[in-house]
């Protein structure tokens, strides 16, 4: 599938388009046996008046794609239902998951930037880029992105994995944390690992990146080597951490995440 992002909708509204519609963070999908699909214009004919704040996303294999918000009574439909995006991993094609993630970020941004943060006036969409501008004071707001580092720390043949208090399932993963204003990514890697498990790291190298739209993170992944210290968890965010050999891994995160890609890379060694 080829997705071409764009923010300027076609001049004439297309007869057929794919609609990524959200209600309270849940995505509207068409249910077909055990798998799901994204509804198109014809599937949504009777819900037209419930669909608001549409934003053009671009094209997927020439099909126009829109993000929008749903308003009104809950949908009672045998074919359509709102589902948690994370619960759709494995049920919706992966390309569609990532477009839905992009749509989710834009819907959230639209909901939280309707008014100017400086003077309180209603904002307007800019026409030459994806941004909102205040007609009164000129403040421009771009879609919000929160960069976070995620790090595989290696010590001899073992990897540092920790269990985060926020994980719903009891799995262990590589450590991660949000970048602070004024901080380089490398400084963030050192600070997060030191704060969370009291370990020093060196030889920090880039691994890859992944948007993580829950709600607006950009995960930037690194590999680093152990440089000193004994594991001591901070107790507030990380409740347990240890060095694991590849033949003795605990329960780890699902396939789609870059956390898992880091761990799989370590296992392939
Ligand atoms: Zn303003």
mmCIF file of C-alpha atoms and ligand atoms in Angstrom:
data_model
loop_
_atom_site.group_PDB
_atom_site.id
_atom_site.type_symbol
_atom_site.label_atom_id
_atom_site.label_comp_id
_atom_site.label_asym_id
_atom_site.label_seq_id
_atom_site.Cartn_x
_atom_site.Cartn_y
_atom_site.Cartn_z
ATOM 1 C CA UNK A 1 0.000 0.000 0.000
ATOM 2 C CA UNK A 2 1.253 3.474 -0.836
ATOM 3 C CA UNK A 3 0.210 6.324 1.438
ATOM 4 C CA UNK A 4 0.861 9.883 0.254
ATOM 5 C CA UNK A 5 0.228 12.419 3.027
ATOM 6 C CA UNK A 6 -1.325 15.771 2.164
ATOM 7 C CA UNK A 7 -3.300 18.418 4.048
ATOM 8 C CA UNK A 8 -5.133 20.120 1.156
ATOM 9 C CA UNK A 9 -8.370 18.255 0.346
ATOM 10 C CA UNK A 10 -9.422 17.763 -3.290
ATOM 11 C CA UNK A 11 -11.377 20.778 -4.620
ATOM 12 C CA UNK A 12 -14.416 18.590 -5.267
ATOM 13 C CA UNK A 13 -15.347 16.188 -2.463
ATOM 14 C CA UNK A 14 -14.637 12.689 -3.782
ATOM 15 C CA UNK A 15 -17.545 10.278 -4.167
ATOM 16 C CA UNK A 16 -15.604 7.596 -2.383
ATOM 17 C CA UNK A 17 -13.073 8.004 0.420
ATOM 18 C CA UNK A 18 -11.766 6.122 3.449
ATOM 19 C CA UNK A 19 -12.887 7.636 6.764
ATOM 20 C CA UNK A 20 -10.846 7.360 9.969
ATOM 21 C CA UNK A 21 -13.473 8.461 12.477
ATOM 22 C CA UNK A 22 -12.805 8.711 16.190
ATOM 23 C CA UNK A 23 -15.013 8.960 19.233
ATOM 24 C CA UNK A 24 -13.224 9.363 22.583
ATOM 25 C CA UNK A 25 -10.034 7.849 21.197
ATOM 26 C CA UNK A 26 -11.774 4.840 19.630
ATOM 27 C CA UNK A 27 -11.741 4.182 15.875
ATOM 28 C CA UNK A 28 -14.825 3.348 13.814
ATOM 29 C CA UNK A 29 -14.260 0.092 11.920
ATOM 30 C CA UNK A 30 -16.212 -2.176 9.655
ATOM 31 C CA UNK A 31 -16.288 -5.679 11.079
ATOM 32 C CA UNK A 32 -15.847 -8.606 8.714
ATOM 33 C CA UNK A 33 -15.705 -11.960 10.514
ATOM 34 C CA UNK A 34 -12.428 -11.896 12.461
ATOM 35 C CA UNK A 35 -10.835 -8.918 10.722
ATOM 36 C CA UNK A 36 -11.635 -5.220 10.426
ATOM 37 C CA UNK A 37 -11.602 -2.618 7.659
ATOM 38 C CA UNK A 38 -11.878 1.162 7.438
ATOM 39 C CA UNK A 39 -15.377 2.313 6.393
ATOM 40 C CA UNK A 40 -15.735 4.198 3.122
ATOM 41 C CA UNK A 41 -18.179 6.938 2.189
ATOM 42 C CA UNK A 42 -20.978 4.520 1.206
ATOM 43 C CA UNK A 43 -20.799 2.699 4.569
ATOM 44 C CA UNK A 44 -21.417 5.987 6.373
ATOM 45 C CA UNK A 45 -24.364 7.381 4.396
ATOM 46 C CA UNK A 46 -26.783 7.276 7.340
ATOM 47 C CA UNK A 47 -24.269 8.815 9.772
ATOM 48 C CA UNK A 48 -23.342 11.843 7.680
ATOM 49 C CA UNK A 49 -24.743 14.354 10.166
ATOM 50 C CA UNK A 50 -22.705 12.774 12.999
ATOM 51 C CA UNK A 51 -19.365 13.282 11.278
ATOM 52 C CA UNK A 52 -17.625 16.557 12.099
ATOM 53 C CA UNK A 53 -14.317 18.402 11.922
ATOM 54 C CA UNK A 54 -12.999 16.451 8.973
ATOM 55 C CA UNK A 55 -9.310 16.771 8.133
ATOM 56 C CA UNK A 56 -7.780 15.561 4.907
ATOM 57 C CA UNK A 57 -4.982 13.002 5.386
ATOM 58 C CA UNK A 58 -3.839 12.261 1.827
ATOM 59 C CA UNK A 59 -4.297 9.227 -0.392
ATOM 60 C CA UNK A 60 -3.830 5.527 0.138
ATOM 61 C CA UNK A 61 -3.334 3.796 -3.221
ATOM 62 C CA UNK A 62 -5.161 6.760 -4.822
ATOM 63 C CA UNK A 63 -8.101 6.562 -2.346
ATOM 64 C CA UNK A 64 -8.629 9.870 -0.533
ATOM 65 C CA UNK A 65 -8.459 9.508 3.283
ATOM 66 C CA UNK A 66 -10.047 11.718 5.919
ATOM 67 C CA UNK A 67 -9.886 11.921 9.705
ATOM 68 C CA UNK A 68 -13.001 13.102 11.539
ATOM 69 C CA UNK A 69 -14.809 13.144 14.862
ATOM 70 C CA UNK A 70 -18.085 11.445 15.638
ATOM 71 C CA UNK A 71 -20.798 13.247 17.589
ATOM 72 C CA UNK A 72 -24.191 12.086 18.735
ATOM 73 C CA UNK A 73 -25.799 8.882 19.946
ATOM 74 C CA UNK A 74 -23.718 5.705 20.104
ATOM 75 C CA UNK A 75 -23.702 3.707 16.868
ATOM 76 C CA UNK A 76 -25.912 0.624 16.967
ATOM 77 C CA UNK A 77 -24.976 -1.177 13.832
ATOM 78 C CA UNK A 78 -24.283 -4.796 12.988
ATOM 79 C CA UNK A 79 -21.370 -3.882 10.691
ATOM 80 C CA UNK A 80 -19.813 -0.798 12.264
ATOM 81 C CA UNK A 81 -18.351 -0.348 15.748
ATOM 82 C CA UNK A 82 -15.865 1.828 17.628
ATOM 83 C CA UNK A 83 -12.777 -0.093 18.778
ATOM 84 C CA UNK A 84 -9.691 0.734 20.817
ATOM 85 C CA UNK A 85 -6.843 1.323 18.359
ATOM 86 C CA UNK A 86 -4.359 -0.814 20.279
ATOM 87 C CA UNK A 87 -6.856 -3.666 20.308
ATOM 88 C CA UNK A 88 -6.861 -3.588 16.490
ATOM 89 C CA UNK A 89 -3.214 -4.664 16.129
ATOM 90 C CA UNK A 90 -3.397 -7.907 14.178
ATOM 91 C CA UNK A 91 -7.017 -7.342 13.098
ATOM 92 C CA UNK A 92 -6.555 -4.290 10.888
ATOM 93 C CA UNK A 93 -3.812 -4.190 8.229
ATOM 94 C CA UNK A 94 -0.668 -2.601 9.640
ATOM 95 C CA UNK A 95 -0.568 0.243 7.072
ATOM 96 C CA UNK A 96 -4.111 1.173 8.110
ATOM 97 C CA UNK A 97 -3.141 1.076 11.804
ATOM 98 C CA UNK A 98 -0.451 3.700 11.200
ATOM 99 C CA UNK A 99 -2.751 5.937 9.158
ATOM 100 C CA UNK A 100 -5.334 5.593 11.928
ATOM 101 C CA UNK A 101 -2.616 6.611 14.412
ATOM 102 C CA UNK A 102 -1.871 9.700 12.360
ATOM 103 C CA UNK A 103 -5.620 10.446 12.196
ATOM 104 C CA UNK A 104 -5.945 9.994 15.971
ATOM 105 C CA UNK A 105 -3.151 12.507 16.587
ATOM 106 C CA UNK A 106 -4.757 15.064 14.269
ATOM 107 C CA UNK A 107 -8.214 14.588 15.794
ATOM 108 C CA UNK A 108 -6.750 15.113 19.287
ATOM 109 C CA UNK A 109 -4.840 18.163 18.125
ATOM 110 C CA UNK A 110 -7.970 19.615 16.522
ATOM 111 C CA UNK A 111 -9.954 19.073 19.723
ATOM 112 C CA UNK A 112 -7.343 20.710 21.950
ATOM 113 C CA UNK A 113 -6.411 23.683 19.730
ATOM 114 C CA UNK A 114 -9.773 25.161 18.761
ATOM 115 C CA UNK A 115 -8.970 28.284 20.738
ATOM 116 C CA UNK A 116 -5.814 30.342 20.798
ATOM 117 C CA UNK A 117 -3.684 29.485 23.852
ATOM 118 C CA UNK A 118 -2.492 33.085 24.063
ATOM 119 C CA UNK A 119 -5.630 35.205 23.573
ATOM 120 C CA UNK A 120 -8.537 32.737 23.587
ATOM 121 C CA UNK A 121 -9.989 33.534 20.137
ATOM 122 C CA UNK A 122 -11.268 30.761 17.826
ATOM 123 C CA UNK A 123 -8.407 29.501 15.647
ATOM 124 C CA UNK A 124 -8.514 28.933 11.874
ATOM 125 C CA UNK A 125 -6.848 26.268 9.737
ATOM 126 C CA UNK A 126 -3.898 27.550 7.725
ATOM 127 C CA UNK A 127 -4.221 26.871 4.018
ATOM 128 C CA UNK A 128 -0.534 26.499 3.129
ATOM 129 C CA UNK A 129 0.505 23.972 5.812
ATOM 130 C CA UNK A 130 -0.963 21.722 8.513
ATOM 131 C CA UNK A 131 -1.301 24.312 11.250
ATOM 132 C CA UNK A 132 -3.838 26.475 13.050
ATOM 133 C CA UNK A 133 -3.515 30.195 13.302
ATOM 134 C CA UNK A 134 -5.146 32.815 15.496
ATOM 135 C CA UNK A 135 -6.821 35.534 13.387
ATOM 136 C CA UNK A 136 -6.386 38.001 16.232
ATOM 137 C CA UNK A 137 -2.823 37.660 17.545
ATOM 138 C CA UNK A 138 -1.249 35.512 14.813
ATOM 139 C CA UNK A 139 -0.128 32.615 17.057
ATOM 140 C CA UNK A 140 0.513 29.480 14.970
ATOM 141 C CA UNK A 141 0.049 25.977 16.401
ATOM 142 C CA UNK A 142 1.375 22.873 14.671
ATOM 143 C CA UNK A 143 0.174 19.334 15.463
ATOM 144 C CA UNK A 144 1.706 18.358 18.785
ATOM 145 C CA UNK A 145 4.465 15.743 18.887
ATOM 146 C CA UNK A 146 6.115 14.520 22.085
ATOM 147 C CA UNK A 147 9.561 13.022 21.376
ATOM 148 C CA UNK A 148 10.653 10.184 23.649
ATOM 149 C CA UNK A 149 13.806 8.063 23.654
ATOM 150 C CA UNK A 150 13.708 4.285 24.026
ATOM 151 C CA UNK A 151 16.937 2.453 24.739
ATOM 152 C CA UNK A 152 18.369 -1.058 24.628
ATOM 153 C CA UNK A 153 21.213 -1.039 27.171
ATOM 154 C CA UNK A 154 23.631 -3.942 26.656
ATOM 155 C CA UNK A 155 26.066 -5.483 29.179
ATOM 156 C CA UNK A 156 28.144 -8.331 27.783
ATOM 157 C CA UNK A 157 25.518 -10.716 26.348
ATOM 158 C CA UNK A 158 22.608 -9.352 28.316
ATOM 159 C CA UNK A 159 19.979 -6.633 27.853
ATOM 160 C CA UNK A 160 18.491 -4.339 30.477
ATOM 161 C CA UNK A 161 14.714 -4.714 30.727
ATOM 162 C CA UNK A 162 12.376 -3.154 33.228
ATOM 163 C CA UNK A 163 8.773 -3.427 34.274
ATOM 164 C CA UNK A 164 6.924 -0.139 34.173
ATOM 165 C CA UNK A 165 4.184 0.532 36.685
ATOM 166 C CA UNK A 166 1.905 1.737 33.858
ATOM 167 C CA UNK A 167 2.071 -1.501 31.836
ATOM 168 C CA UNK A 168 -1.338 -3.148 31.998
ATOM 169 C CA UNK A 169 0.156 -6.578 31.317
ATOM 170 C CA UNK A 170 3.071 -7.932 33.390
ATOM 171 C CA UNK A 171 5.763 -7.601 30.716
ATOM 172 C CA UNK A 172 9.329 -6.289 30.713
ATOM 173 C CA UNK A 173 10.636 -3.848 28.132
ATOM 174 C CA UNK A 174 13.504 -1.566 27.217
ATOM 175 C CA UNK A 175 13.445 1.734 29.116
ATOM 176 C CA UNK A 176 11.973 4.928 27.693
ATOM 177 C CA UNK A 177 11.323 8.525 28.628
ATOM 178 C CA UNK A 178 10.262 11.902 27.264
ATOM 179 C CA UNK A 179 12.761 14.443 26.016
ATOM 180 C CA UNK A 180 12.887 17.664 28.047
ATOM 181 C CA UNK A 181 13.145 21.176 26.572
ATOM 182 C CA UNK A 182 16.758 22.078 25.894
ATOM 183 C CA UNK A 183 17.971 18.481 26.002
ATOM 184 C CA UNK A 184 19.755 16.508 23.262
ATOM 185 C CA UNK A 185 18.508 12.982 22.575
ATOM 186 C CA UNK A 186 21.828 11.577 23.843
ATOM 187 C CA UNK A 187 21.586 13.548 27.092
ATOM 188 C CA UNK A 188 18.022 12.317 27.476
ATOM 189 C CA UNK A 189 19.156 8.685 27.071
ATOM 190 C CA UNK A 190 21.770 9.150 29.823
ATOM 191 C CA UNK A 191 19.386 10.961 32.167
ATOM 192 C CA UNK A 192 16.477 8.536 31.768
ATOM 193 C CA UNK A 193 18.582 5.435 32.367
ATOM 194 C CA UNK A 194 20.288 7.064 35.344
ATOM 195 C CA UNK A 195 16.975 8.249 36.855
ATOM 196 C CA UNK A 196 15.081 5.015 36.301
ATOM 197 C CA UNK A 197 17.683 2.380 37.221
ATOM 198 C CA UNK A 198 20.843 4.288 38.378
ATOM 199 C CA UNK A 199 22.942 2.901 35.497
ATOM 200 C CA UNK A 200 25.481 4.884 33.458
ATOM 201 C CA UNK A 201 25.644 4.278 29.688
ATOM 202 C CA UNK A 202 28.102 5.006 26.851
ATOM 203 C CA UNK A 203 28.428 4.450 23.058
ATOM 204 C CA UNK A 204 24.881 5.649 22.363
ATOM 205 C CA UNK A 205 23.910 4.897 18.740
ATOM 206 C CA UNK A 206 20.743 5.478 16.730
ATOM 207 C CA UNK A 207 18.529 2.478 15.968
ATOM 208 C CA UNK A 208 15.328 3.823 14.380
ATOM 209 C CA UNK A 209 12.085 5.640 15.118
ATOM 210 C CA UNK A 210 8.356 5.040 15.271
ATOM 211 C CA UNK A 211 5.309 7.252 15.735
ATOM 212 C CA UNK A 212 3.364 6.106 18.803
ATOM 213 C CA UNK A 213 0.042 7.907 18.599
ATOM 214 C CA UNK A 214 -1.147 7.319 22.199
ATOM 215 C CA UNK A 215 -1.708 10.185 22.051
ATOM 216 C CA UNK A 216 1.198 11.933 20.302
ATOM 217 C CA UNK A 217 4.622 10.366 20.965
ATOM 218 C CA UNK A 218 7.471 9.938 18.545
ATOM 219 C CA UNK A 219 9.704 7.128 19.802
ATOM 220 C CA UNK A 220 13.391 7.538 18.922
ATOM 221 C CA UNK A 221 15.245 4.302 19.580
ATOM 222 C CA UNK A 222 18.892 3.857 20.585
ATOM 223 C CA UNK A 223 21.299 1.123 21.580
ATOM 224 C CA UNK A 224 23.816 1.907 24.356
ATOM 225 C CA UNK A 225 26.491 0.048 26.312
ATOM 226 C CA UNK A 226 26.684 -0.316 30.074
ATOM 227 C CA UNK A 227 29.286 2.024 31.591
ATOM 228 C CA UNK A 228 28.859 1.573 35.339
ATOM 229 C CA UNK A 229 26.554 1.344 38.335
ATOM 230 C CA UNK A 230 24.309 -1.235 40.008
ATOM 231 C CA UNK A 231 20.610 -1.511 39.115
ATOM 232 C CA UNK A 232 18.458 0.387 41.567
ATOM 233 C CA UNK A 233 14.922 1.123 40.376
ATOM 234 C CA UNK A 234 13.348 4.497 41.017
ATOM 235 C CA UNK A 235 10.276 2.780 42.510
ATOM 236 C CA UNK A 236 7.848 5.308 41.072
ATOM 237 C CA UNK A 237 7.972 4.483 37.353
ATOM 238 C CA UNK A 238 10.055 1.284 37.114
ATOM 239 C CA UNK A 239 9.088 -1.320 39.677
ATOM 240 C CA UNK A 240 11.613 -3.983 38.657
ATOM 241 C CA UNK A 241 14.598 -4.181 36.288
ATOM 242 C CA UNK A 242 17.296 -6.734 35.523
ATOM 243 C CA UNK A 243 19.825 -7.952 32.919
ATOM 244 C CA UNK A 244 18.405 -10.717 30.726
ATOM 245 C CA UNK A 245 20.180 -13.205 28.440
ATOM 246 C CA UNK A 246 18.558 -13.952 25.076
ATOM 247 C CA UNK A 247 17.661 -17.515 26.089
ATOM 248 C CA UNK A 248 16.038 -16.387 29.315
ATOM 249 C CA UNK A 249 13.765 -13.476 28.407
ATOM 250 C CA UNK A 250 10.695 -12.548 30.454
ATOM 251 C CA UNK A 251 7.350 -11.724 28.821
ATOM 252 C CA UNK A 252 8.107 -8.925 26.316
ATOM 253 C CA UNK A 253 5.970 -6.358 24.407
ATOM 254 C CA UNK A 254 3.932 -7.231 21.290
ATOM 255 C CA UNK A 255 5.457 -7.378 17.796
ATOM 256 C CA UNK A 256 4.385 -4.034 16.406
ATOM 257 C CA UNK A 257 6.267 -1.765 18.836
ATOM 258 C CA UNK A 258 9.796 -0.459 18.340
ATOM 259 C CA UNK A 259 10.502 -1.723 21.886
ATOM 260 C CA UNK A 260 9.989 -5.230 20.543
ATOM 261 C CA UNK A 261 12.087 -4.470 17.450
ATOM 262 C CA UNK A 262 14.980 -3.510 19.754
ATOM 263 C CA UNK A 263 14.603 -6.707 21.769
ATOM 264 C CA UNK A 264 14.316 -8.829 18.589
ATOM 265 C CA UNK A 265 17.475 -7.155 17.253
ATOM 266 C CA UNK A 266 19.281 -8.117 20.490
ATOM 267 C CA UNK A 267 18.019 -11.711 20.236
ATOM 268 C CA UNK A 268 19.215 -12.014 16.608
ATOM 269 C CA UNK A 269 22.565 -10.713 17.941
HETATM 270 ZN ZN1 LIG B 1 -4.516 34.639 19.670
#
